[in-house]
mmCIF file of C-alpha atoms in Angstrom:
data_model
loop_
_atom_site.group_PDB
_atom_site.id
_atom_site.type_symbol
_atom_site.label_atom_id
_atom_site.label_comp_id
_atom_site.label_asym_id
_atom_site.label_seq_id
_atom_site.Cartn_x
_atom_site.Cartn_y
_atom_site.Cartn_z
ATOM 1 C CA ASP A 1 46.766 89.400 99.589
ATOM 2 C CA VAL A 2 49.700 91.546 100.627
ATOM 3 C CA LYS A 3 48.943 94.746 102.414
ATOM 4 C CA VAL A 4 50.646 97.994 103.275
ATOM 5 C CA THR A 5 48.286 100.339 105.058
ATOM 6 C CA GLN A 6 48.798 104.010 105.766
ATOM 7 C CA SER A 7 46.713 105.492 108.530
ATOM 8 C CA SER A 8 45.170 108.359 106.546
ATOM 9 C CA ARG A 9 44.466 109.064 102.898
ATOM 10 C CA TYR A 10 44.082 112.801 103.381
ATOM 11 C CA LEU A 11 45.284 114.976 106.229
ATOM 12 C CA VAL A 12 45.141 118.697 106.914
ATOM 13 C CA LYS A 13 47.309 120.110 109.685
ATOM 14 C CA ARG A 14 48.291 123.543 110.927
ATOM 15 C CA THR A 15 51.782 124.990 110.805
ATOM 16 C CA GLY A 16 53.725 124.060 113.909
ATOM 17 C CA GLU A 17 51.695 120.969 114.728
ATOM 18 C CA LYS A 18 53.383 117.646 115.390
ATOM 19 C CA VAL A 19 52.170 115.165 112.784
ATOM 20 C CA PHE A 20 52.305 111.388 112.863
ATOM 21 C CA LEU A 21 51.982 109.282 109.728
ATOM 22 C CA GLU A 22 51.616 105.573 110.349
ATOM 23 C CA CYS A 23 52.396 102.657 108.090
ATOM 24 C CA VAL A 24 51.643 99.012 108.812
ATOM 25 C CA GLN A 25 52.623 95.983 106.720
ATOM 26 C CA ASP A 26 51.608 92.355 107.069
ATOM 27 C CA MET A 27 54.373 90.747 105.003
ATOM 28 C CA ASP A 28 57.012 90.364 107.723
ATOM 29 C CA HIS A 29 59.395 92.596 105.763
ATOM 30 C CA GLU A 30 62.550 93.851 107.398
ATOM 31 C CA ASN A 31 62.837 96.918 105.207
ATOM 32 C CA MET A 32 60.425 99.829 105.268
ATOM 33 C CA PHE A 33 60.752 103.258 103.697
ATOM 34 C CA TRP A 34 59.136 106.686 103.674
ATOM 35 C CA TYR A 35 59.127 108.705 100.474
ATOM 36 C CA ARG A 36 57.541 111.968 99.518
ATOM 37 C CA GLN A 37 56.378 112.748 96.031
ATOM 38 C CA ASP A 38 56.152 116.258 94.647
ATOM 39 C CA PRO A 39 55.444 117.460 91.098
ATOM 40 C CA GLY A 40 58.665 117.881 89.171
ATOM 41 C CA LEU A 41 60.777 116.397 91.964
ATOM 42 C CA GLY A 42 59.779 112.760 91.718
ATOM 43 C CA LEU A 43 60.024 110.313 94.612
ATOM 44 C CA ARG A 44 62.484 111.311 97.287
ATOM 45 C CA LEU A 45 63.560 109.084 100.176
ATOM 46 C CA ILE A 46 63.104 110.594 103.637
ATOM 47 C CA TYR A 47 64.026 107.771 106.014
ATOM 48 C CA PHE A 48 64.198 104.026 105.974
ATOM 49 C CA SER A 49 64.503 101.179 108.436
ATOM 50 C CA TYR A 50 65.989 97.729 107.977
ATOM 51 C CA ASP A 51 65.084 96.335 111.391
ATOM 52 C CA VAL A 52 63.180 97.109 114.561
ATOM 53 C CA LYS A 53 64.565 100.205 116.287
ATOM 54 C CA MET A 54 66.969 100.777 113.387
ATOM 55 C CA LYS A 55 66.706 103.786 111.127
ATOM 56 C CA GLU A 56 68.739 105.437 108.424
ATOM 57 C CA LYS A 57 68.477 108.872 106.875
ATOM 58 C CA GLY A 58 67.498 109.102 103.277
ATOM 59 C CA ASP A 59 68.075 111.994 100.938
ATOM 60 C CA ILE A 60 65.845 114.594 102.631
ATOM 61 C CA PRO A 61 65.554 113.815 106.375
ATOM 62 C CA GLU A 62 65.477 117.414 107.633
ATOM 63 C CA GLY A 63 62.332 118.218 109.554
ATOM 64 C CA TYR A 64 61.379 114.564 109.942
ATOM 65 C CA SER A 65 62.005 111.723 112.332
ATOM 66 C CA VAL A 66 60.864 108.108 112.389
ATOM 67 C CA SER A 67 60.018 105.361 114.807
ATOM 68 C CA ARG A 68 60.057 101.600 114.399
ATOM 69 C CA GLU A 69 59.145 99.929 117.673
ATOM 70 C CA LYS A 70 57.584 96.878 116.022
ATOM 71 C CA LYS A 71 58.551 95.143 112.814
ATOM 72 C CA GLU A 72 55.211 95.723 111.125
ATOM 73 C CA ARG A 73 54.904 99.429 111.918
ATOM 74 C CA PHE A 74 56.971 102.358 110.677
ATOM 75 C CA SER A 75 55.973 105.865 111.683
ATOM 76 C CA LEU A 76 56.992 109.141 110.125
ATOM 77 C CA ILE A 77 56.935 112.169 112.402
ATOM 78 C CA LEU A 78 56.895 115.796 111.385
ATOM 79 C CA GLU A 79 58.192 117.499 114.500
ATOM 80 C CA SER A 80 56.797 120.929 113.633
ATOM 81 C CA ALA A 81 54.868 120.908 110.389
ATOM 82 C CA SER A 82 55.626 123.598 107.847
ATOM 83 C CA THR A 83 53.929 124.532 104.598
ATOM 84 C CA ASN A 84 56.849 123.170 102.561
ATOM 85 C CA GLN A 85 56.020 119.749 103.937
ATOM 86 C CA THR A 86 52.731 119.731 102.065
ATOM 87 C CA SER A 87 53.143 116.665 99.892
ATOM 88 C CA MET A 88 52.116 113.112 99.080
ATOM 89 C CA TYR A 89 53.766 110.734 101.536
ATOM 90 C CA LEU A 90 54.286 107.145 100.491
ATOM 91 C CA CYS A 91 55.276 104.190 102.625
ATOM 92 C CA LEU A 92 57.103 101.313 100.938
ATOM 93 C CA SER A 93 57.635 97.877 102.419
ATOM 94 C CA GLY A 94 60.128 95.314 101.107
ATOM 95 C CA GLY A 95 62.891 95.641 98.580
ATOM 96 C CA ARG A 96 66.319 94.077 98.307
ATOM 97 C CA GLY A 97 65.508 90.398 97.904
ATOM 98 C CA THR A 98 61.758 90.724 98.044
ATOM 99 C CA GLU A 99 58.981 92.402 96.174
ATOM 100 C CA ALA A 100 58.233 95.889 97.447
ATOM 101 C CA PHE A 101 54.766 97.320 97.864
ATOM 102 C CA PHE A 102 53.514 100.812 98.509
ATOM 103 C CA GLY A 103 50.752 101.916 100.781
ATOM 104 C CA GLN A 104 47.922 103.954 99.310
ATOM 105 C CA GLY A 105 49.645 107.252 100.136
ATOM 106 C CA THR A 106 48.793 110.132 102.461
ATOM 107 C CA ARG A 107 48.175 113.515 100.926
ATOM 108 C CA LEU A 108 49.197 115.973 103.633
ATOM 109 C CA THR A 109 48.317 119.634 103.475
ATOM 110 C CA VAL A 110 49.887 122.014 105.988
ATOM 111 C CA VAL A 111 48.078 125.321 106.318
ATOM 112 C CA ALA B 1 74.325 111.078 90.288
ATOM 113 C CA GLN B 2 71.208 109.810 88.602
ATOM 114 C CA LYS B 3 71.103 106.066 89.055
ATOM 115 C CA VAL B 4 67.942 105.445 87.079
ATOM 116 C CA THR B 5 67.158 107.330 83.910
ATOM 117 C CA GLN B 6 63.803 107.371 82.223
ATOM 118 C CA ALA B 7 64.482 109.668 79.323
ATOM 119 C CA GLN B 8 60.918 109.743 78.028
ATOM 120 C CA THR B 9 58.844 112.273 79.919
ATOM 121 C CA GLU B 10 55.590 111.559 78.121
ATOM 122 C CA ILE B 11 54.419 109.139 75.465
ATOM 123 C CA SER B 12 51.081 109.512 73.711
ATOM 124 C CA VAL B 13 49.564 106.647 71.747
ATOM 125 C CA VAL B 14 46.264 105.677 70.271
ATOM 126 C CA GLU B 15 44.507 102.675 71.693
ATOM 127 C CA LYS B 16 45.806 99.294 70.423
ATOM 128 C CA GLU B 17 49.232 100.684 69.628
ATOM 129 C CA ASP B 18 52.249 99.197 71.373
ATOM 130 C CA VAL B 19 54.312 101.408 73.640
ATOM 131 C CA THR B 20 57.816 100.846 74.987
ATOM 132 C CA LEU B 21 59.162 102.637 78.044
ATOM 133 C CA ASP B 22 62.897 102.907 78.418
ATOM 134 C CA CYS B 23 64.811 102.513 81.657
ATOM 135 C CA VAL B 24 68.581 102.785 81.939
ATOM 136 C CA TYR B 25 70.306 102.233 85.261
ATOM 137 C CA GLU B 26 73.746 102.658 86.712
ATOM 138 C CA THR B 27 75.310 100.489 89.391
ATOM 139 C CA ARG B 28 78.629 98.948 90.366
ATOM 140 C CA ASP B 29 77.001 96.148 92.330
ATOM 141 C CA THR B 30 76.832 92.675 90.841
ATOM 142 C CA THR B 31 73.687 91.882 92.794
ATOM 143 C CA TYR B 32 70.837 94.302 92.358
ATOM 144 C CA TYR B 33 67.122 94.391 91.702
ATOM 145 C CA LEU B 34 65.018 96.286 89.227
ATOM 146 C CA PHE B 35 61.375 97.210 89.624
ATOM 147 C CA TRP B 36 58.550 98.746 87.641
ATOM 148 C CA TYR B 37 55.559 100.510 89.158
ATOM 149 C CA LYS B 38 52.402 102.015 87.711
ATOM 150 C CA GLN B 39 50.798 105.155 89.146
ATOM 151 C CA PRO B 40 47.306 105.758 87.724
ATOM 152 C CA PRO B 41 45.490 109.054 88.259
ATOM 153 C CA SER B 42 44.193 107.778 91.596
ATOM 154 C CA GLY B 43 47.755 108.178 92.912
ATOM 155 C CA GLU B 44 48.458 104.763 94.327
ATOM 156 C CA LEU B 45 51.727 103.138 93.177
ATOM 157 C CA VAL B 46 51.111 99.616 91.943
ATOM 158 C CA PHE B 47 53.884 97.026 91.872
ATOM 159 C CA LEU B 48 54.318 95.427 88.435
ATOM 160 C CA ILE B 49 57.554 93.436 88.465
ATOM 161 C CA ARG B 50 60.826 92.757 90.262
ATOM 162 C CA ARG B 51 63.826 91.304 88.475
ATOM 163 C CA ASN B 52 67.203 90.350 89.962
ATOM 164 C CA SER B 53 70.487 90.955 88.204
ATOM 165 C CA PHE B 54 71.165 87.269 87.620
ATOM 166 C CA ASP B 55 67.992 86.627 85.717
ATOM 167 C CA GLU B 56 68.158 88.056 82.222
ATOM 168 C CA GLN B 57 65.193 86.170 80.876
ATOM 169 C CA ASN B 58 62.550 88.356 79.378
ATOM 170 C CA GLU B 59 59.205 88.240 81.091
ATOM 171 C CA ILE B 60 55.685 88.468 79.778
ATOM 172 C CA SER B 61 52.581 88.997 81.832
ATOM 173 C CA GLY B 62 49.469 89.415 79.737
ATOM 174 C CA ARG B 63 49.931 92.536 77.637
ATOM 175 C CA TYR B 64 53.033 93.552 79.594
ATOM 176 C CA SER B 65 56.549 92.434 78.778
ATOM 177 C CA TRP B 66 59.974 93.351 80.052
ATOM 178 C CA ASN B 67 63.335 93.214 78.325
ATOM 179 C CA PHE B 68 66.354 93.122 80.646
ATOM 180 C CA GLN B 69 69.765 93.628 79.044
ATOM 181 C CA LYS B 70 72.751 93.828 81.375
ATOM 182 C CA SER B 71 75.074 94.646 78.491
ATOM 183 C CA THR B 72 73.312 97.962 78.000
ATOM 184 C CA SER B 73 72.116 98.400 81.619
ATOM 185 C CA SER B 74 68.537 98.621 80.471
ATOM 186 C CA PHE B 75 65.248 97.240 81.700
ATOM 187 C CA ASN B 76 62.628 98.271 79.199
ATOM 188 C CA PHE B 77 58.888 97.787 79.521
ATOM 189 C CA THR B 78 56.459 97.231 76.666
ATOM 190 C CA ILE B 79 52.698 97.448 76.738
ATOM 191 C CA THR B 80 51.185 95.590 73.806
ATOM 192 C CA ALA B 81 47.847 96.659 72.331
ATOM 193 C CA SER B 82 47.508 99.566 74.746
ATOM 194 C CA GLN B 83 44.197 100.422 76.379
ATOM 195 C CA VAL B 84 42.872 103.622 77.923
ATOM 196 C CA VAL B 85 43.271 102.033 81.377
ATOM 197 C CA ASP B 86 47.028 101.910 80.764
ATOM 198 C CA SER B 87 47.152 105.701 81.020
ATOM 199 C CA ALA B 88 49.385 106.321 84.017
ATOM 200 C CA VAL B 89 52.853 107.326 85.105
ATOM 201 C CA TYR B 90 55.274 104.420 85.083
ATOM 202 C CA PHE B 91 58.330 104.343 87.315
ATOM 203 C CA CYS B 92 61.439 102.229 87.048
ATOM 204 C CA ALA B 93 63.500 101.672 90.217
ATOM 205 C CA LEU B 94 66.829 100.154 91.229
ATOM 206 C CA SER B 95 67.683 98.471 94.526
ATOM 207 C CA GLU B 96 71.360 97.891 95.207
ATOM 208 C CA SER B 97 73.027 95.705 97.814
ATOM 209 C CA SER B 98 73.118 98.247 100.613
ATOM 210 C CA TRP B 99 69.904 98.212 102.676
ATOM 211 C CA GLY B 100 67.736 97.633 99.640
ATOM 212 C CA LYS B 101 66.474 101.177 99.272
ATOM 213 C CA LEU B 102 64.810 101.814 95.961
ATOM 214 C CA GLN B 103 66.029 104.629 93.778
ATOM 215 C CA PHE B 104 63.436 105.789 91.306
ATOM 216 C CA GLY B 105 63.571 107.256 87.867
ATOM 217 C CA ALA B 106 61.629 110.402 87.103
ATOM 218 C CA GLY B 107 58.764 108.449 85.584
ATOM 219 C CA THR B 108 57.180 108.318 82.143
ATOM 220 C CA GLN B 109 53.634 109.554 81.615
ATOM 221 C CA VAL B 110 51.727 107.321 79.198
ATOM 222 C CA VAL B 111 48.602 108.757 77.621
ATOM 223 C CA VAL B 112 46.393 106.369 75.683
ATOM 224 C CA THR B 113 43.586 107.947 73.695
ATOM 225 C CA PRO B 114 40.628 106.049 72.246
#
């Protein structure tokens, strides 16, 4: 059974905090992605990675960074959380020539 | 430019009716992949199907079927004999040759009432 696991389902953080969202996959996929989903704005790509230590900016990278030290793990970092980063964050693993699966999502609230 | 268009924002049906969700995509690549996902009220996005650009065969999986037509750049999804559990938002997505990132349509909300 394929699995993409995000570290938290719900998270509440304070403005200015550094926030780490973790995503782990067990399918040996090269490609991993971070999206955020907001009402009326759909799914927007933040960053993606096609290999260990490789990263590419998506459509809305500002205020975020990522880390991929191991193939199975892709971390999204909010350097200094702000209220406009309150959102549902979704990790996706796969794509291109393979099936692509989402994690369960992390609903982040920044207060 | 919008690469994936799901023109239907919401579709409401009564249980046991069939419902078809439209997806039109735009790409210049000859090799690409199309996906459908379901997002029930719980919020998790569930993978339904992946189809590559060289395989135009229609696919059926239980009550779900997909119609891929390259000539019209469409990848439509039909739910036959809908059930209340089919109530969800359905997303169509396109993955082109570069890096494989998925570009999503805006989604179609399906509401099935008993």
